[in-house]
Short mmCIF file of C-alpha atoms in Angstrom, two decimals:
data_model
loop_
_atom_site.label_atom_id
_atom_site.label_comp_id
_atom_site.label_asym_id
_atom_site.label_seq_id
_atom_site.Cartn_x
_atom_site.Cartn_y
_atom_site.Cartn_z
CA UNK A 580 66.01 30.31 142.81
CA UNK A 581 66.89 28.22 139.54
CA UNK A 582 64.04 29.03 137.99
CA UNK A 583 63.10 29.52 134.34
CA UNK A 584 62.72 33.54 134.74
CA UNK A 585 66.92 33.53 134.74
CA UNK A 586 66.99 33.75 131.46
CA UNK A 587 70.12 35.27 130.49
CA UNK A 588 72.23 33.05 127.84
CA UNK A 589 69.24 30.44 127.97
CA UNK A 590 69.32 29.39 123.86
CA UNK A 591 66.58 28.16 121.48
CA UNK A 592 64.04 31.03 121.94
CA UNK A 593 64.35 32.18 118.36
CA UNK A 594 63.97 35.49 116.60
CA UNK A 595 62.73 38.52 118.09
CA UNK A 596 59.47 40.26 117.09
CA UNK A 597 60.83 43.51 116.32
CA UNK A 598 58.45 44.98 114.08
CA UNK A 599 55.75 45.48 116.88
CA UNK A 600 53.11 48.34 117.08
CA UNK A 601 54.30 51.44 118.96
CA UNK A 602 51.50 51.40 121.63
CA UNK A 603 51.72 51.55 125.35
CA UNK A 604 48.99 48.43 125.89
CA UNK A 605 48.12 46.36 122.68
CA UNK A 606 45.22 45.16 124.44
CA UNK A 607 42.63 47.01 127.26
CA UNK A 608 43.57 44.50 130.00
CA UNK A 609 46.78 45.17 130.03
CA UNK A 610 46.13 48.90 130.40
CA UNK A 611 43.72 47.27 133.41
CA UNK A 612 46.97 45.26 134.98
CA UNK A 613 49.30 47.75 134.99
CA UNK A 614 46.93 50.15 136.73
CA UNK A 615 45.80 47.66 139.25
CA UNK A 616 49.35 47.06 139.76
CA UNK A 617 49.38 51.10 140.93
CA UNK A 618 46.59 50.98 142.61
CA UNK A 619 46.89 48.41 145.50
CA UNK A 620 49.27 45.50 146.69
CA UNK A 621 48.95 42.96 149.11
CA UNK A 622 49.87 44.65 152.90
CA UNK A 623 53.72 43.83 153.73
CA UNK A 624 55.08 43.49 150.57
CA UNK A 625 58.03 44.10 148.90
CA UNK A 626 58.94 44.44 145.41
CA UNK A 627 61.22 41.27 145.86
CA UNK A 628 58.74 39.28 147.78
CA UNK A 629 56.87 39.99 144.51
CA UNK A 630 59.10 39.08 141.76
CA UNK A 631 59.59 35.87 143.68
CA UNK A 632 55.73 35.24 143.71
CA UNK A 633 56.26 35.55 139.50
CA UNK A 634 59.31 33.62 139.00
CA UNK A 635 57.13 31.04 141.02
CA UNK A 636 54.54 30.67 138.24
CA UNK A 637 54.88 27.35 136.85
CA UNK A 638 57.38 27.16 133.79
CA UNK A 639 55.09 26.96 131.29
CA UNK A 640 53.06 29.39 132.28
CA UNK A 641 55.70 31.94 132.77
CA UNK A 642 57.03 31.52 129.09
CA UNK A 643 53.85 31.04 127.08
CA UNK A 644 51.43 33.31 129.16
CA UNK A 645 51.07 37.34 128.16
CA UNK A 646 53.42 39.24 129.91
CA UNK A 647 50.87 41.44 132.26
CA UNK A 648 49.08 38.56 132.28
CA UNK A 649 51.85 37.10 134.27
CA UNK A 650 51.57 39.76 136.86
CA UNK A 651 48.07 39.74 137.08
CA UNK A 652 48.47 36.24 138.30
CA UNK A 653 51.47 37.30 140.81
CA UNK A 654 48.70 39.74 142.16
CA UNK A 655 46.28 37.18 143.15
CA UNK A 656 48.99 34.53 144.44
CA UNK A 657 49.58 37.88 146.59
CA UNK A 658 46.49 38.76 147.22
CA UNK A 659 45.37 34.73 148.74
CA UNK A 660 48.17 34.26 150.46
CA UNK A 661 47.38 37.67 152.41
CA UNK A 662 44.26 36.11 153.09
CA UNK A 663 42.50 39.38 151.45
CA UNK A 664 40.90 36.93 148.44
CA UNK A 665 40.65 33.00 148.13
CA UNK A 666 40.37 30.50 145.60
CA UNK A 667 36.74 29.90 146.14
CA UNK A 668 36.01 33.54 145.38
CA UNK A 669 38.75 33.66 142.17
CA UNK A 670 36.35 30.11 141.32
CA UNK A 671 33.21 32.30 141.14
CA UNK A 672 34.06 35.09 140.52
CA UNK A 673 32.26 36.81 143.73
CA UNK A 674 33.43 38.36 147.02
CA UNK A 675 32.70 37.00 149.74
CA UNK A 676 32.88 40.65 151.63
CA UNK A 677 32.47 38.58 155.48
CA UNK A 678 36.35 37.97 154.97
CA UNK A 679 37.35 41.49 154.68
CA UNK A 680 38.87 42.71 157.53
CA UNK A 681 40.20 46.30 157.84
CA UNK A 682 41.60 47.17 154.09
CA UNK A 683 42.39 50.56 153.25
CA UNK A 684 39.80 52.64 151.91
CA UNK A 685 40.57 53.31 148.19
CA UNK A 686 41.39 57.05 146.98
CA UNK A 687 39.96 58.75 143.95
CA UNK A 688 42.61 60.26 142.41
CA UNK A 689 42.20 62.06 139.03
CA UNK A 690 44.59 61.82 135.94
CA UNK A 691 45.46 65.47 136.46
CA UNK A 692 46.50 64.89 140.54
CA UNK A 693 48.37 61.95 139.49
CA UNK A 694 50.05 63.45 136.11
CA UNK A 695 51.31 65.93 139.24
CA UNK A 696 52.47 64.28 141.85
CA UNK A 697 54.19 61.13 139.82
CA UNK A 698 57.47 61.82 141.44
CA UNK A 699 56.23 60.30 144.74
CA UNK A 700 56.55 57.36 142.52
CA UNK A 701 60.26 57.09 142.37
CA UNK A 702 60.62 54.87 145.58
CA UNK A 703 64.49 55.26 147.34
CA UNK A 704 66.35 51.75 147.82
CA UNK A 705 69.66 53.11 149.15
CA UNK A 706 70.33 53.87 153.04
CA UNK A 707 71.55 57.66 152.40
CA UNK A 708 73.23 57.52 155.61
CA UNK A 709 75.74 54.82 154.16
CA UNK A 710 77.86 55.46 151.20
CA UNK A 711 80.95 54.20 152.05
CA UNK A 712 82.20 51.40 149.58
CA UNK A 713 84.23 48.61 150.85
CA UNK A 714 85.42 47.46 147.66
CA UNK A 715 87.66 49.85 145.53
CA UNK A 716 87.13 50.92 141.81
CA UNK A 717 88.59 48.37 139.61
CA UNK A 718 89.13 45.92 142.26
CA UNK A 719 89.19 41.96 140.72
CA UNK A 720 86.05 39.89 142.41
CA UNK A 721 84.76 36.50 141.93
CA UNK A 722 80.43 36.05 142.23
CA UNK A 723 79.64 33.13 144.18
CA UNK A 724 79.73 30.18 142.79
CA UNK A 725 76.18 29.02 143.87
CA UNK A 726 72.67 30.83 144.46
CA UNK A 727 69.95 29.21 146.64
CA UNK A 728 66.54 28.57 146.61
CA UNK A 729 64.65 31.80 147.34
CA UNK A 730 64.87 35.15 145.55
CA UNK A 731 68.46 35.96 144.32
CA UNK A 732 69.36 38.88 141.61
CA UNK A 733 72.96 36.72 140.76
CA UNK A 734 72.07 35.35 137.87
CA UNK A 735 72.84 32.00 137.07
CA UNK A 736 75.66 33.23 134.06
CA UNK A 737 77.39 34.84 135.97
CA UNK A 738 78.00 33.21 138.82
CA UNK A 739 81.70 31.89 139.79
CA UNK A 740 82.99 34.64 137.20
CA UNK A 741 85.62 37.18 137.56
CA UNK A 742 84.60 40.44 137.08
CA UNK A 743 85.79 44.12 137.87
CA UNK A 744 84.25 46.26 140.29
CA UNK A 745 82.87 49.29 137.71
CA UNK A 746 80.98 51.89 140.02
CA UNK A 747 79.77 52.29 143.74
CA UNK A 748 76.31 52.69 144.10
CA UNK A 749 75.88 53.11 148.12
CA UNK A 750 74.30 50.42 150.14
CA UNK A 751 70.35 49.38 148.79
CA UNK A 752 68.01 46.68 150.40
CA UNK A 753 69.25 43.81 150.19
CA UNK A 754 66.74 41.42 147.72
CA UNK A 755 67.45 38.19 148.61
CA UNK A 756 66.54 38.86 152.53
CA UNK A 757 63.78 41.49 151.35
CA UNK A 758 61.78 38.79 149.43
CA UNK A 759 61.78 36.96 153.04
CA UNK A 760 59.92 40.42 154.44
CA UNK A 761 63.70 41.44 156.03
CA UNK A 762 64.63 44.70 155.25
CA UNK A 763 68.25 45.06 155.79
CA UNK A 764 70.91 46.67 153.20
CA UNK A 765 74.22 45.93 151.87
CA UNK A 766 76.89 47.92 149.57
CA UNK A 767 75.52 47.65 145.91
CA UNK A 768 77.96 47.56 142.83
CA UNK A 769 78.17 47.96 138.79
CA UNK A 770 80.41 44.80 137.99
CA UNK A 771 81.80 44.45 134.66
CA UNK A 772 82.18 41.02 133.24
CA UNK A 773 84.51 40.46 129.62
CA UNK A 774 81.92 38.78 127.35
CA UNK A 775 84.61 35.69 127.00
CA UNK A 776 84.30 35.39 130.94
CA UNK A 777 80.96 34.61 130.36
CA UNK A 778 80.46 32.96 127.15
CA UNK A 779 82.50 29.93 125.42
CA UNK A 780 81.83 31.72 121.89
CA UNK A 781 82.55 34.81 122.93
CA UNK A 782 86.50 34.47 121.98
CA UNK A 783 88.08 37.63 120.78
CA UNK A 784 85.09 40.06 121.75
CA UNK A 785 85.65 43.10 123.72
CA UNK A 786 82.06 43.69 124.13
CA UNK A 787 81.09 43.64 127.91
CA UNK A 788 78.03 42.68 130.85
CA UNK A 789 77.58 44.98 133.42
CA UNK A 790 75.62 43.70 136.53
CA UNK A 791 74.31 45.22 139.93
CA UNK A 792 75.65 43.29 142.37
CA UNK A 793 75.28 42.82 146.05
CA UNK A 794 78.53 42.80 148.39
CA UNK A 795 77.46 39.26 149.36
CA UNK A 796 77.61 37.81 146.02
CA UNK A 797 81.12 38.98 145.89
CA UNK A 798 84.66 37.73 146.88
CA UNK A 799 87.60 39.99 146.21
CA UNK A 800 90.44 38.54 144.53
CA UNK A 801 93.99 39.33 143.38
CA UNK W 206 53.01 30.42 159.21
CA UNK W 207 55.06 32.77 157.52
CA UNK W 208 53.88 35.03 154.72
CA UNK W 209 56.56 34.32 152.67
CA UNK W 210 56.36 30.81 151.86
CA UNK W 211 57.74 30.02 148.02
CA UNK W 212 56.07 26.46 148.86
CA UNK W 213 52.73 27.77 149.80
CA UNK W 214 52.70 30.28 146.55
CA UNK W 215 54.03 27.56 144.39
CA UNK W 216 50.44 25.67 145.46
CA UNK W 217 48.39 28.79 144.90
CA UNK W 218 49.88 29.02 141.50
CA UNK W 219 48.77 25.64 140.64
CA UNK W 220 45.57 26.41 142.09
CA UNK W 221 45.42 29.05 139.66
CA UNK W 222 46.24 27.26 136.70
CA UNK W 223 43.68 24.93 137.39
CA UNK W 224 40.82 27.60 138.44
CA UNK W 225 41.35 30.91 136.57
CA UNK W 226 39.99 31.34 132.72
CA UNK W 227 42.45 31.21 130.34
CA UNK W 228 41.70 34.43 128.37
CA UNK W 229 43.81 36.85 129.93
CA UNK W 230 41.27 39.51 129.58
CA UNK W 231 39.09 37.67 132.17
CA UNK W 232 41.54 36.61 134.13
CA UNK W 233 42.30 40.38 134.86
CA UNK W 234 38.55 41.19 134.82
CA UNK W 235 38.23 38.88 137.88
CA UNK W 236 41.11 40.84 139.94
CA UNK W 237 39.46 44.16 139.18
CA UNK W 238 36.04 43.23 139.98
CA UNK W 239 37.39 41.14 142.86
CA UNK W 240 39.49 44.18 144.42
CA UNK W 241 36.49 46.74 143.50
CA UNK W 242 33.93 44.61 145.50
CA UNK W 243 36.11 44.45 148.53
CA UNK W 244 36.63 48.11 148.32
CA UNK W 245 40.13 47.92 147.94
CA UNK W 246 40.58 49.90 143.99
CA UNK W 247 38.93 52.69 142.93
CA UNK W 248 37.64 52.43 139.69
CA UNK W 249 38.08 56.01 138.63
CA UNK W 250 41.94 55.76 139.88
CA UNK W 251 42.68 52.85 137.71
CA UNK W 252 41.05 55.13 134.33
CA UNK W 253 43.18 57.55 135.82
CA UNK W 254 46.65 55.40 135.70
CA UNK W 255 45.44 53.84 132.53
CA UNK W 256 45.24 57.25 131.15
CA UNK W 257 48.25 58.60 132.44
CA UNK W 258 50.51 55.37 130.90
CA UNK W 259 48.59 56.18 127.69
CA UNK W 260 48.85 59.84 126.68
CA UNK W 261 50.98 61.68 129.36
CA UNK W 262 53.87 59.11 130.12
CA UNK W 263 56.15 58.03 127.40
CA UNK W 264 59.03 57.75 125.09
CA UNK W 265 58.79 61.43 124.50
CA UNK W 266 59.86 62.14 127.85
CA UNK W 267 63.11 60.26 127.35
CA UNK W 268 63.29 61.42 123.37
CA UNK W 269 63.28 65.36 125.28
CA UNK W 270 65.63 64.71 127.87
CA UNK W 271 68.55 63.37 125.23
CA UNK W 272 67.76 66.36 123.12
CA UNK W 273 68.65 68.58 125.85
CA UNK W 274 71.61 66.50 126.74
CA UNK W 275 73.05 66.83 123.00
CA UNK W 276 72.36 71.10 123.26
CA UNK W 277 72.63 71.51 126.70
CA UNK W 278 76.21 70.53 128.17
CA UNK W 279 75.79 71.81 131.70
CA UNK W 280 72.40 69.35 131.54
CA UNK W 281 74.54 66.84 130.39
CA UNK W 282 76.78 66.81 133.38
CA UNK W 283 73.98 66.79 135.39
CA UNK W 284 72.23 64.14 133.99
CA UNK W 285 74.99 61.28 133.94
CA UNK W 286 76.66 62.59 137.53
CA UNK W 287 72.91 62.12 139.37
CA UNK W 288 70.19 61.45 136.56
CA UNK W 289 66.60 61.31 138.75
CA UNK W 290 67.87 64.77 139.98
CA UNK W 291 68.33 65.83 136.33
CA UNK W 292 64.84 64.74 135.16
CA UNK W 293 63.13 65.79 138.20
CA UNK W 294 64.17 69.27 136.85
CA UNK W 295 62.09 68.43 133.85
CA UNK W 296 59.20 67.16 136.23
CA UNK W 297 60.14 62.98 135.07
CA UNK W 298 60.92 61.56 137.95
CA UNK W 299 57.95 58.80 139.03
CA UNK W 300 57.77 54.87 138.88
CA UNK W 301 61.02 53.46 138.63
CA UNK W 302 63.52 56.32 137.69
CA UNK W 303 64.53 57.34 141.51
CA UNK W 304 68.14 55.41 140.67
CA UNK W 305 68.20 56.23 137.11
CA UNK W 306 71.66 55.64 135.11
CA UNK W 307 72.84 57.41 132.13
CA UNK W 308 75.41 55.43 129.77
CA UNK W 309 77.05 57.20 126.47
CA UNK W 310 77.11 56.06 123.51
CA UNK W 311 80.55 57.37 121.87
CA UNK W 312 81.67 56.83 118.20
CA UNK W 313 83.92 53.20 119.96
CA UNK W 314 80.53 52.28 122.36
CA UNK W 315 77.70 50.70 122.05
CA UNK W 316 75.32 50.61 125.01
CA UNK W 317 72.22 48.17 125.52
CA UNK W 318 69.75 47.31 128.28
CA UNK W 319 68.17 44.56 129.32
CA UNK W 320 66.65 43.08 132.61
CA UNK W 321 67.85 39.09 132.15
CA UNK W 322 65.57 38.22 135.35
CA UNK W 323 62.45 40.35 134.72
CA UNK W 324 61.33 43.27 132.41
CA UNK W 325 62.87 46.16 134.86
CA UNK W 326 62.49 49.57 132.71
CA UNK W 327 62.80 53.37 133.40
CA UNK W 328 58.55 53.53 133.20
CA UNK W 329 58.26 57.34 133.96
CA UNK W 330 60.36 58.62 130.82
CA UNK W 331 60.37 55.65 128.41
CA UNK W 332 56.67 54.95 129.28
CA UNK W 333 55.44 50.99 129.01
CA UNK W 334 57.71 48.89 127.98
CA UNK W 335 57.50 47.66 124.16
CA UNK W 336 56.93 43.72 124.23
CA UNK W 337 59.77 42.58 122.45
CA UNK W 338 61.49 43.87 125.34
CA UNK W 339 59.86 41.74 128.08
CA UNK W 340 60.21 38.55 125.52
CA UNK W 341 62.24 35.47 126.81
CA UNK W 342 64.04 35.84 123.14
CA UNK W 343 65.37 39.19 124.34
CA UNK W 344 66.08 39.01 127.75
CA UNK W 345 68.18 35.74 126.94
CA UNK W 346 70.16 36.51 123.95
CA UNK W 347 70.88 40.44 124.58
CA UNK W 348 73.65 39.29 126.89
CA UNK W 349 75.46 36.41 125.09
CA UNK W 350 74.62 37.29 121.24
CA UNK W 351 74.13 41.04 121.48
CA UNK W 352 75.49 41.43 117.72
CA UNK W 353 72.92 39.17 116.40
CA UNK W 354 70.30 40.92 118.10
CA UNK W 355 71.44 44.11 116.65
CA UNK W 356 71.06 42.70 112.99
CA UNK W 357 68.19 41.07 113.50
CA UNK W 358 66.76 45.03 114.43
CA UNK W 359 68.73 46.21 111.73
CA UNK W 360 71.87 47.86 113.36
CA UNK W 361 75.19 47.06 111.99
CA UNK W 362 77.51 47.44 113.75
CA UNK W 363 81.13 47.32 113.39
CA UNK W 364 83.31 44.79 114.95
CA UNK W 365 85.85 47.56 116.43
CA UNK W 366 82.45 48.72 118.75
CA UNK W 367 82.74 47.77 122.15
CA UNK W 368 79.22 46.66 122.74
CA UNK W 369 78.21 47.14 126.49
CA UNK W 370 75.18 45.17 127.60
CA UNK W 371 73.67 46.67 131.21
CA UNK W 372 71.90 43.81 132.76
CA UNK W 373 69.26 45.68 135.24
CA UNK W 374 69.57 43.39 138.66
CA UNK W 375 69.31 45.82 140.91
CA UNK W 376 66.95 48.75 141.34
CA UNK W 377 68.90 50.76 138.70
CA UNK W 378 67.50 51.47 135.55
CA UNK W 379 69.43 52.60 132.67
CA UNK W 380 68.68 54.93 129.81
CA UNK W 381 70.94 55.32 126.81
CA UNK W 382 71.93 58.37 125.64
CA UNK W 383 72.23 58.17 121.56
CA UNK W 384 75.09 60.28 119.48
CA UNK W 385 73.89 63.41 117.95
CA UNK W 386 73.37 62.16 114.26
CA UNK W 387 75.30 64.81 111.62
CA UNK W 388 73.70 67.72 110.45
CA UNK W 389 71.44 67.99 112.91
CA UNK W 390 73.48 71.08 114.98
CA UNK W 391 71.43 73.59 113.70
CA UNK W 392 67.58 72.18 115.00
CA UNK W 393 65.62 73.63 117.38
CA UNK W 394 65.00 70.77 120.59
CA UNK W 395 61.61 70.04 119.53
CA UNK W 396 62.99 69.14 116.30
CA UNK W 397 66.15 67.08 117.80
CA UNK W 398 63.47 64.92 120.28
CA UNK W 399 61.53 63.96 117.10
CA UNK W 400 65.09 62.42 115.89
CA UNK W 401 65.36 60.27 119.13
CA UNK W 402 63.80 56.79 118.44
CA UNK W 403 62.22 54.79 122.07
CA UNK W 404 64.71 51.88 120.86
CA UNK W 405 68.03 54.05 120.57
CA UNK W 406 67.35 54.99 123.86
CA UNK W 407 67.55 51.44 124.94
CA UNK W 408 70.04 50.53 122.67
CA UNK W 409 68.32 48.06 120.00
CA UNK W 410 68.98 51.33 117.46
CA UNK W 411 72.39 52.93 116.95
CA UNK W 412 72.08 55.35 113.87
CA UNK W 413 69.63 57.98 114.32
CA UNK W 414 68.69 60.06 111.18
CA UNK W 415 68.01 63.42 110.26
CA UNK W 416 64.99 62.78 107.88
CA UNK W 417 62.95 60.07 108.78
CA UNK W 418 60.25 60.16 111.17
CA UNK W 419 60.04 58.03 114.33
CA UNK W 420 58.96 54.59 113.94
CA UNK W 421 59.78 52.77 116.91
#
């Protein structure tokens, strides 16, 4: 979708904070977020279903709101539209537990089990029973020129640019029909992108964008 | 109906804005209680992750894994022909490194990472990611301006530098492995990992030195 989360080249944002304290959460909630965030989902989703949930936060809301504070919305927008909690209970503040119909029962786990067994963690995206690319190395492509309205990783700068295929990366789900709870997968590439392709200002630089793109967002040309 | 509805989410979000506090403190106090009422979080788990993303999981992890690189050529190869194999020797792998990418800096590259359309980061060996990172004044200028973000974090950077900017739309994450800064063959690797800033490994520092401590 065109929404204000595809930020890249979006100007008027001004300076960065760089001098920031080196601390994993600057505040306790956030600490509280990204652990909930562990901790439980909403059943049948998908990591795209819930970045589209986010990008759907209202525009100013998504750029003036704390960042995990951004997610912990995404969670509930989840979380009611699996019918597990409603607006009348996110109103008061108390749950209504008649709703609840056959959760998961919660695990204790300790700090020490988890510290151990973090590598279950690293979810696999790629098919490992496809790895044949059917674009070549250094092959000239085009993106599409358009996106649509769901959940897309082509960002809106570089779309309808010419860019070189960089590095094969085997076929991974495929977002923009994952976000729609349809798992399917499709060959994934590193495209490079001159920085002149991209930008009007950009004149002269050989600095370059790398993106990881989807064989549907691509059209090979000569 | 079907579950995923953007319309039906875009409601709930105004529903939201109307109905949930605005500190975000409470707003995430009313998830928590919410989901520990229904049963559906352990409380002790969440300490548990909250500890874990604390003390244990961090820019150390990446800081140790370039000083090997730099002493360790064998590790090297490893690490940038299948890097969540590489780490998982070092007992890294976890939340969001099982397609991990490794990209050089040389003495004619720069490399920097960004995720344009959301905060996507390495979490298991560069830990939470710093806030600058997840800032709309990053994620949109890192791709078109990325010299000006470099001064404004104090890297100069010469125009003869390719400058390569890895936008993270995929499931990839990237870490970036900083050059070995001069006089700094003859250290021991606990030493060298001190060296290695959390920004130069995602590319916002260039020039590591030999005497200062870690900052950021």
């Amino acid at each position: 979708m065109d929404g204000i989360h595809d930020l890249g080249g979006k100007e008027g944002f001004g300076p960065i904070e760089v001098d920031e304290e080196h601390v994993a959460f600057r505040y306790i909630w956030e600490g509280r977020e990204w652990a909930l965030s562990r901790c439980a989902r909403a059943p049948h989703i998908s990591i795209d279903w819930w970045r589209h949930c986010r990008e759907l936060i209202q525009a100013e809301d998504y750029l003036n709101r704390p960042y995990f504070d951004s997610w912990a919305q995404t969670d509930l927008s989840t979380y009611i539209n699996a019918d597990i909690l409603s607006i009348e209970e996110i109103k008061t503040g108390k749950a209504d537990n008649s709703s609840t119909k056959n959760l998961p029962v919660p695990v204790k786990l300790s700090l020490e089990y988890l510290r151990k067994n973090h590598r279950e963690n690293a979810i696999k995206f790629n098919n490992p029973e496809r790895s044949e690319p059917s674009i070549k190395i250094n092959q000239s492509v085009l993106t599409n020129r358009n996106g649509h309205s769901g959940h897309t990783r082509l960002p809106q700068y570089a779309r309808g640019r010419h860019g070189v295929i960089h590095k094969y990366h085997g076929a991974h789900i495929f977002p923009d029909l994952s976000a729609k709870g349809i798992k399917t997968y499709q060959n994934l590439y590193s495209v490079a992108f001159e920085a002149a392709e991209l930008w009007p200002e950009a004149n002269g630089r050989r600095d370059r964008i790398f993106l990881d793109l989807w064989e549907s967002y691509l059209i090979e040309v000569n | 109906m079907s579950k995923f509805d953007s319309k039906r989410i875009t409601e709930i979000h105004q529903h939201l804005h109307t109905h949930l506090p605005s500190d975000s403190a409470l707003r995430v106090k009313t998830l928590e209680s919410l989901l520990v009422e229904k049963g559906l979080v352990n409380g002790e788990t969440i300490d548990a992750w909250v500890e874990l993303y604390s003390e244990v999981i961090g820019p150390k992890r990446g800081a140790e894994i370039v000083a090997l690189a730099w002493t360790d050529p064998e590790f090297k190869q490893r690490l940038m022909n299948n890097a969540s194999l590489a780490i998982d020797e070092l007992g890294f792998l976890g939340t969001a490194t099982g397609h991990l990418q490794v990209v050089e800096n040389t003495p004619l590259v720069h490399n920097l990472v960004v995720c344009t359309l959301c905060s996507c980061y390495p979490f298991s060996i560069l830990g939470i990611a710093p806030a600058w990172y997840k800032t709309a004044a990053y994620r949109s200028r890192i791709v078109r301006n990325p010299r000006s973000v470099l001064e404004e974090f104090g890297v100069e950077i010469d125009d003869s530098i390719e400058i390569r900017v890895w936008d993270s739309t995929a499931e990839l994450r990237y870490l970036v492995l900083p050059q070995q800064p001069e006089g700094s063959k003859s250290m021991d690797l606990k030493l060298l990992s001190s060296l290695v800033t959390r920004n130069s490994m995602i590319g916002t520092d260039r020039f590591l030195k030999i005497n200062t401590r870690r900052k950021s």
